[in-house]
Coordinates of C-alpha atoms in Angstrom, one line a residue:
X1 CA -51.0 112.8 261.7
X2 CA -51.7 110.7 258.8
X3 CA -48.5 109.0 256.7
X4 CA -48.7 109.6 253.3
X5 CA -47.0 108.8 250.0
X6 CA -45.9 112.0 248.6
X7 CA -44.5 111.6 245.0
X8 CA -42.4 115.1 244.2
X9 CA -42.0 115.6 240.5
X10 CA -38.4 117.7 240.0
X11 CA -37.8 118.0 235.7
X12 CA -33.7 117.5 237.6
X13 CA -32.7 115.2 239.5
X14 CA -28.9 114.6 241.4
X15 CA -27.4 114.6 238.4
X16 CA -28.0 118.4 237.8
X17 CA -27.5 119.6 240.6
X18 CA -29.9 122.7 240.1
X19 CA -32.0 124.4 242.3
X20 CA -35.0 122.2 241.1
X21 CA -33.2 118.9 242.1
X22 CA -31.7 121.4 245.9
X23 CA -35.5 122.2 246.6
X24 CA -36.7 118.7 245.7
X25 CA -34.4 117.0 247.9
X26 CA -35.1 119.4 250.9
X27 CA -38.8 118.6 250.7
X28 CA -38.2 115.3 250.9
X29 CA -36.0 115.6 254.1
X30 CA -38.5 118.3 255.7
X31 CA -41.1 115.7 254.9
X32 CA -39.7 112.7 256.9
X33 CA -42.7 112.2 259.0
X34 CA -44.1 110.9 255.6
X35 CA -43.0 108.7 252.9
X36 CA -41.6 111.5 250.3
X37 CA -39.9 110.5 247.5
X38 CA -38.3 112.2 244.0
X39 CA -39.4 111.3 240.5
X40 CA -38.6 113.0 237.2
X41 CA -41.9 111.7 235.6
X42 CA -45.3 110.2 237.1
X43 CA -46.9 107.4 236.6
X44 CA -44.1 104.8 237.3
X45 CA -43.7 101.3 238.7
X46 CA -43.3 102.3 242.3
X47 CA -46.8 104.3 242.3
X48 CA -48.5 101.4 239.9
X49 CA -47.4 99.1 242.9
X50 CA -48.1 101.5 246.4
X51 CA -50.1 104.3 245.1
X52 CA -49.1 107.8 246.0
X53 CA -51.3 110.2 248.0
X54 CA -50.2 113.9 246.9
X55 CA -48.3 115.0 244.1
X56 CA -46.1 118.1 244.8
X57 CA -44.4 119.2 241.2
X58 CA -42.4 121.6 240.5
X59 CA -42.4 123.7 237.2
X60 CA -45.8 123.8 235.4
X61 CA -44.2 123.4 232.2
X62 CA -41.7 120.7 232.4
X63 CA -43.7 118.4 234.5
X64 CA -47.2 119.2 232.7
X65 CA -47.0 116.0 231.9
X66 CA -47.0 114.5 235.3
X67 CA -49.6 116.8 236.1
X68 CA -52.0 115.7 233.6
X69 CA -51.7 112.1 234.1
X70 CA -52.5 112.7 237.9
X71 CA -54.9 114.8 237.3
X72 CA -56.9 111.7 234.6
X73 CA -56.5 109.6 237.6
X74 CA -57.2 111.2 240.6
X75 CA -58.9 114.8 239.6
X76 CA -57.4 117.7 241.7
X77 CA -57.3 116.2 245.1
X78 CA -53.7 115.6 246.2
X79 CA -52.3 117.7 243.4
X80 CA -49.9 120.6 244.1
X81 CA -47.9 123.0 241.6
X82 CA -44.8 124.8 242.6
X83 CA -44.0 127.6 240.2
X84 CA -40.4 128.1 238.9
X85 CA -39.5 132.0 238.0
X86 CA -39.2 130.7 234.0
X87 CA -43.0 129.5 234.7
X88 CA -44.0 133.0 236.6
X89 CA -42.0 135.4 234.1
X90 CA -42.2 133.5 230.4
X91 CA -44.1 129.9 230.4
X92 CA -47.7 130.7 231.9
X93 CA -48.2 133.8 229.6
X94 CA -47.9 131.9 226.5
X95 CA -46.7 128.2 226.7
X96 CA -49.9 125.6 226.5
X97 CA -48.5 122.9 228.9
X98 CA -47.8 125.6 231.8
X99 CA -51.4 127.1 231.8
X100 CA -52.9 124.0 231.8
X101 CA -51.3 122.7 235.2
X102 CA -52.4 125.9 236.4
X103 CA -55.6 125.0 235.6
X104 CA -55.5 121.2 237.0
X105 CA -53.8 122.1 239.9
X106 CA -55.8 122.4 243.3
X107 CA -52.9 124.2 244.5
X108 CA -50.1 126.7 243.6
X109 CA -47.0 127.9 245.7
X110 CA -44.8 130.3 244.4
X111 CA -41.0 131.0 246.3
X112 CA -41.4 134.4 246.8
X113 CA -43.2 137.2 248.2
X114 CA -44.4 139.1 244.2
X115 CA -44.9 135.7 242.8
X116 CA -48.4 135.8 243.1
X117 CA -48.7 139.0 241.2
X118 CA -47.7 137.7 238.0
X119 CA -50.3 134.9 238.1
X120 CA -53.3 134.9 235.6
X121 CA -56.0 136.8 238.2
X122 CA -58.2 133.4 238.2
X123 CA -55.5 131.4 239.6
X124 CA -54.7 134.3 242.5
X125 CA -56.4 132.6 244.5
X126 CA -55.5 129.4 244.8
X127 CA -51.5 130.3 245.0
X128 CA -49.8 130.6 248.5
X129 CA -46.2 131.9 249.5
X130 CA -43.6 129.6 250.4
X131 CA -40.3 130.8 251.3
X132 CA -37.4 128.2 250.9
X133 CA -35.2 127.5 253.5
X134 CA -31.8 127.4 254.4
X135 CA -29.8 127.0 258.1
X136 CA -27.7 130.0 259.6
X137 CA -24.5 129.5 259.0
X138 CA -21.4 131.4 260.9
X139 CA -20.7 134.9 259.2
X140 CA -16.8 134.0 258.6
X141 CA -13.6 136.3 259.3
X142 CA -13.3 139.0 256.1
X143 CA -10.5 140.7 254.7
X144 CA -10.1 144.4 255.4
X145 CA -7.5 144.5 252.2
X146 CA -10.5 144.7 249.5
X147 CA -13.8 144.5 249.2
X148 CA -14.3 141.0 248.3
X149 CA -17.2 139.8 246.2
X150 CA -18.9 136.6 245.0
X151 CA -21.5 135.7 242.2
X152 CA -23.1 131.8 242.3
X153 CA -24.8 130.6 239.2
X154 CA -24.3 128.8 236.6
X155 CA -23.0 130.5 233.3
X156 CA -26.8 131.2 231.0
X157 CA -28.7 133.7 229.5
X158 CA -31.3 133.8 232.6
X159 CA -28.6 134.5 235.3
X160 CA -27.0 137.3 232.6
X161 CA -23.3 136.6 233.9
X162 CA -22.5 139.2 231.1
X163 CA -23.8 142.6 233.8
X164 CA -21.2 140.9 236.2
X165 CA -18.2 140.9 233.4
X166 CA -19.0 144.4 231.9
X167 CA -19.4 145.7 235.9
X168 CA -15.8 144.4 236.1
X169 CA -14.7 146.2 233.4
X170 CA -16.3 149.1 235.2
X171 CA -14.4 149.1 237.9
X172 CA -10.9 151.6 238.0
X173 CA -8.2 150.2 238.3
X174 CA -6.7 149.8 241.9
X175 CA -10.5 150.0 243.0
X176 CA -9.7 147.5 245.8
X177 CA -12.9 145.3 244.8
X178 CA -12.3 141.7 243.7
X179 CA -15.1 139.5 242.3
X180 CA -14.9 135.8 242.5
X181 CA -17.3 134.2 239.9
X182 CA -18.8 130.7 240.6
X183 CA -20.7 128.7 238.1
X184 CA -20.1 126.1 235.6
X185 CA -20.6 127.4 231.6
X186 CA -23.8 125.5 230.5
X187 CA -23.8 128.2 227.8
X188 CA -20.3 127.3 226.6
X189 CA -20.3 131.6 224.7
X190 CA -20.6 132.9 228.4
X191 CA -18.0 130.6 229.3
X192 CA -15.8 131.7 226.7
X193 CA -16.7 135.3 227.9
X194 CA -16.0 134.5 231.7
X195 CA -12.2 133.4 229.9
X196 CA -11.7 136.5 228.3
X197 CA -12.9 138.6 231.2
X198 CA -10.6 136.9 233.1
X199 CA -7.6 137.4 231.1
X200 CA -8.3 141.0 230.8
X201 CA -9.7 142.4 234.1
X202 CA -7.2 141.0 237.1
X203 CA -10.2 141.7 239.3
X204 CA -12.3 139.4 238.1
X205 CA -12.2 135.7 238.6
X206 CA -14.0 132.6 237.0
X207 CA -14.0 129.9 239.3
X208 CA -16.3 128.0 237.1
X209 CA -18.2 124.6 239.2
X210 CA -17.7 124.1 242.9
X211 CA -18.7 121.9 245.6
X212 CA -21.7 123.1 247.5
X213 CA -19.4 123.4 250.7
X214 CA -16.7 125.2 249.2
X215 CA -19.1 127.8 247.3
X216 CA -21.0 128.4 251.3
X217 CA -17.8 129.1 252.8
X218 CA -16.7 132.0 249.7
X219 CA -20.4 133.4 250.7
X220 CA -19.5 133.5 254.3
X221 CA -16.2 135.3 253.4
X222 CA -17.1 137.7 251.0
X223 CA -17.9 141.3 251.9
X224 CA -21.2 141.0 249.1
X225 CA -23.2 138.5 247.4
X226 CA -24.3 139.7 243.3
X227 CA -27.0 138.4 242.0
X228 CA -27.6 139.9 238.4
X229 CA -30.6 137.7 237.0
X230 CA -33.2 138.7 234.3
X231 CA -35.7 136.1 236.2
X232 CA -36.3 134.2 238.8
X233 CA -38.3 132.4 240.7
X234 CA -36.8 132.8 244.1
X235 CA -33.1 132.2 244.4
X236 CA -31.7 129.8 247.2
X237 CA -28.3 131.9 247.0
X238 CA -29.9 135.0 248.5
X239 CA -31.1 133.0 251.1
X240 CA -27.6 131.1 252.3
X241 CA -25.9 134.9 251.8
X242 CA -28.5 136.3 253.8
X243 CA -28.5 134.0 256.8
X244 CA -24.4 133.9 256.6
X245 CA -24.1 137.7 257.5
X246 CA -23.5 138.5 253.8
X247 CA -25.6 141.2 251.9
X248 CA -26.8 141.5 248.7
X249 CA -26.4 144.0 245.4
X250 CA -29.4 142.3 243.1
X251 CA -31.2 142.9 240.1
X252 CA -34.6 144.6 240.7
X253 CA -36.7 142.1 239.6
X254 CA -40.1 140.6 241.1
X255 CA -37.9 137.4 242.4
X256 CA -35.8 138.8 243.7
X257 CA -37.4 141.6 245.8
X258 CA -39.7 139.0 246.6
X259 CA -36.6 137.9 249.0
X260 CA -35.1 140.9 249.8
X261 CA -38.2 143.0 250.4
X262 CA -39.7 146.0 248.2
X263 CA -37.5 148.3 250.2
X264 CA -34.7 146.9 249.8
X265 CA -32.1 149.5 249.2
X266 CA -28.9 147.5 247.6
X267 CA -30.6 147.0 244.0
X268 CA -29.7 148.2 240.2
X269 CA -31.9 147.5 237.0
X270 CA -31.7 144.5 235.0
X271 CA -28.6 144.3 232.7
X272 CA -27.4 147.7 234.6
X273 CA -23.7 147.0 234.8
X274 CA -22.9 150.8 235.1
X275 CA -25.2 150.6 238.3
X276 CA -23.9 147.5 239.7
X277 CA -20.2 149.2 239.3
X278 CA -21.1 152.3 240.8
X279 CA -22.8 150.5 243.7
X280 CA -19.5 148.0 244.7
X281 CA -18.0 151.4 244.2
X282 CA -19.9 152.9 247.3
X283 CA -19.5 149.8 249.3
X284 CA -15.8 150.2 249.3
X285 CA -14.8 151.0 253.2
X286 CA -13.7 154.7 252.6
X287 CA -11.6 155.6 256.1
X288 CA -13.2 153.3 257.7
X289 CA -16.8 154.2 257.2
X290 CA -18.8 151.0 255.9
X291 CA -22.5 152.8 256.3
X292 CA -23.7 151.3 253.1
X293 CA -22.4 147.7 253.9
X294 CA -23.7 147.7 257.7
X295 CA -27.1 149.0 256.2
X296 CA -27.4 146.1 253.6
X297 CA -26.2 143.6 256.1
X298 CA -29.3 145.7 258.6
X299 CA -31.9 145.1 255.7
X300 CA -31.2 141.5 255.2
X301 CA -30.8 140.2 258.9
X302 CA -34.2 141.5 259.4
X303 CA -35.6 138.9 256.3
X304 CA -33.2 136.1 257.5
X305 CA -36.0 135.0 259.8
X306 CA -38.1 134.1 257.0
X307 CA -36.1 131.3 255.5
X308 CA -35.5 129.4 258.6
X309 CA -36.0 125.7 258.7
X310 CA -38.8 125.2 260.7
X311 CA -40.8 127.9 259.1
X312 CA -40.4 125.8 255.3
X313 CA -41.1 122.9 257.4
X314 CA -44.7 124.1 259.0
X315 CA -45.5 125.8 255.4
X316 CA -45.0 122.1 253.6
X317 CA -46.8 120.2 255.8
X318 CA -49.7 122.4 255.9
X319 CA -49.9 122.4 252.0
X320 CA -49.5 118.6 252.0
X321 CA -52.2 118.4 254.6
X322 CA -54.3 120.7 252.6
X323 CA -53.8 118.7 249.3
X324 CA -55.0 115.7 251.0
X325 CA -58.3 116.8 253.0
X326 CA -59.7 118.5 249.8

């Protein structure tokens, strides 16, 4: 196999900490065999001095830029387009910069299994699935004195933190469910509204920012991972509950049961906090009968396989290879 220079553009780099700059910087270990490295913007001196071979960027919008100056220089060959769920479910129907990578692009991979779906119908064709991936981790020991629950994402408007509070609220008291709540406020209103949910609802907790390590190991403790976004592109976090033993309650959007799979019973509608609430509700061990828990955990142990190293690995290097032989 051929080295090449792969340049991935990633609008977030370390600092963030997002899931741009967590898929960036796993493509760039799974792409070891080649010289891979992370840039926030292209052209720059280290390309002007080598030369890069492929272009893998992620978000249409945010590195149309990028895009377009590879595109001047080389044309299509080498350039690849990974679509963010802002890009699938707002940018591309209406934002200039997003449909035009689309259009440069020889390439497009979307993170989920719908993704394609909500791609203009000319640009079908030319868009692949690849699932992210994460590594099994050890289902850990869990309480049998509640039903314990976690939420991971940062505090803003996309994740809708707000379903989770009012869910809370939901929740009668002595229900025996306890949500922890793990994000940092980057909307500082929801933060202030994680505060006050906190101070009124004693089952609720906001956690705010934690390490990566320490966030995994709540995962593999809690009975339930929530995930109540409006959109998204395919979330990493239902990937390391669903390969740590821990299922799901979601919101019923395309990214999501892109993961989960179409059938995938443990879902509620967008902003449906009375259907979140009434779902932890059923989930509670009720004389020791956990059907609706052992059936989630069922579902997503049979989808686990999906997101296993070696499969993101195979799927990247083909795409790479493919960009570069056009």
């Amino acid at each position: 196999m051929q080295k090449l220079r792969v340049v991935i553009v990633s609008p977030a780099l370390a600092d963030a900490n997002n899931g741009n700059w967590q898929t960036a910087r796993r493509w760039q270990q799974l792409l070891s065999a080649h010289s891979a490295r992370i840039v926030r913007q292209w052209p720059d001196a280290q390309d002007e001095r080598l030369g890069d071979d492929v272009m893998l960027a992620l978000h249409a919008r945010r590195s149309a830029d990028s895009v377009q100056a590879w595109h001047t220089r080389h044309g299509q060959r080498g350039l690849g387009v990974a679509l963010t769920g802002t890009d699938l479910y707002r940018d591309i129907a209406n934002d200039t910069a997003a449909q035009r990578s689309l259009d440069l692009a020889h390439s497009l991979v979307v993170l989920q299994g719908l993704g394609i779906r909500s791609l203009p119908p000319q640009h079908q064709g030319k868009a692949r699935v690849m699932f992210q991936s994460t590594r099994t981790r050890q289902t850990l020991p869990k309480t049998s004195r509640h039903l314990r629950v976690v939420m991971v994402g940062h505090l803003r408007d996309e994740k809708d933190p707000l379903t989770l509070m009012a869910a809370a609220r939901l929740l009668p008291k002595g229900s025996g469910i306890l949500i922890d709540h793990i994000g940092a406020p980057l909307d500082p209103a929801l933060g202030q509204a994680a505060q006050t949910t906190q101070a009124q609802c004693p089952n609720y907790r906001w956690l705010g920012a934690l390490p990566h390590r320490a966030t995994l190991q709540r995962i593999q403790r809690a009975h339930l991972l929530v995930h109540t976004s409006r959109m998204e592109g395919g979330a990493h976090v239902l990937m390391e509950a669903m390969c740590s033993g821990t299922p799901v309650l979601a919101s019923s959007i395309d990214g999501n049961m892109g993961l989960l799979g179409e059938d995938y019973t443990g879902v509620f509608e967008p902003g449906d906090a009375q259907g979140l609430a009434d779902l932890l509700l059923a989930c509670r061990p009720s004389e020791g009968d956990t059907t609706l828990v052992a059936h989630l955990q069922h579902q997503c142990a049979l989808r686990a396989p999906l997101f296993e190293p070696q499969a993101e690995r195979a799927a990247l290097h083909r795409w790479v290879q493919d960009l570069w032989t056009l």
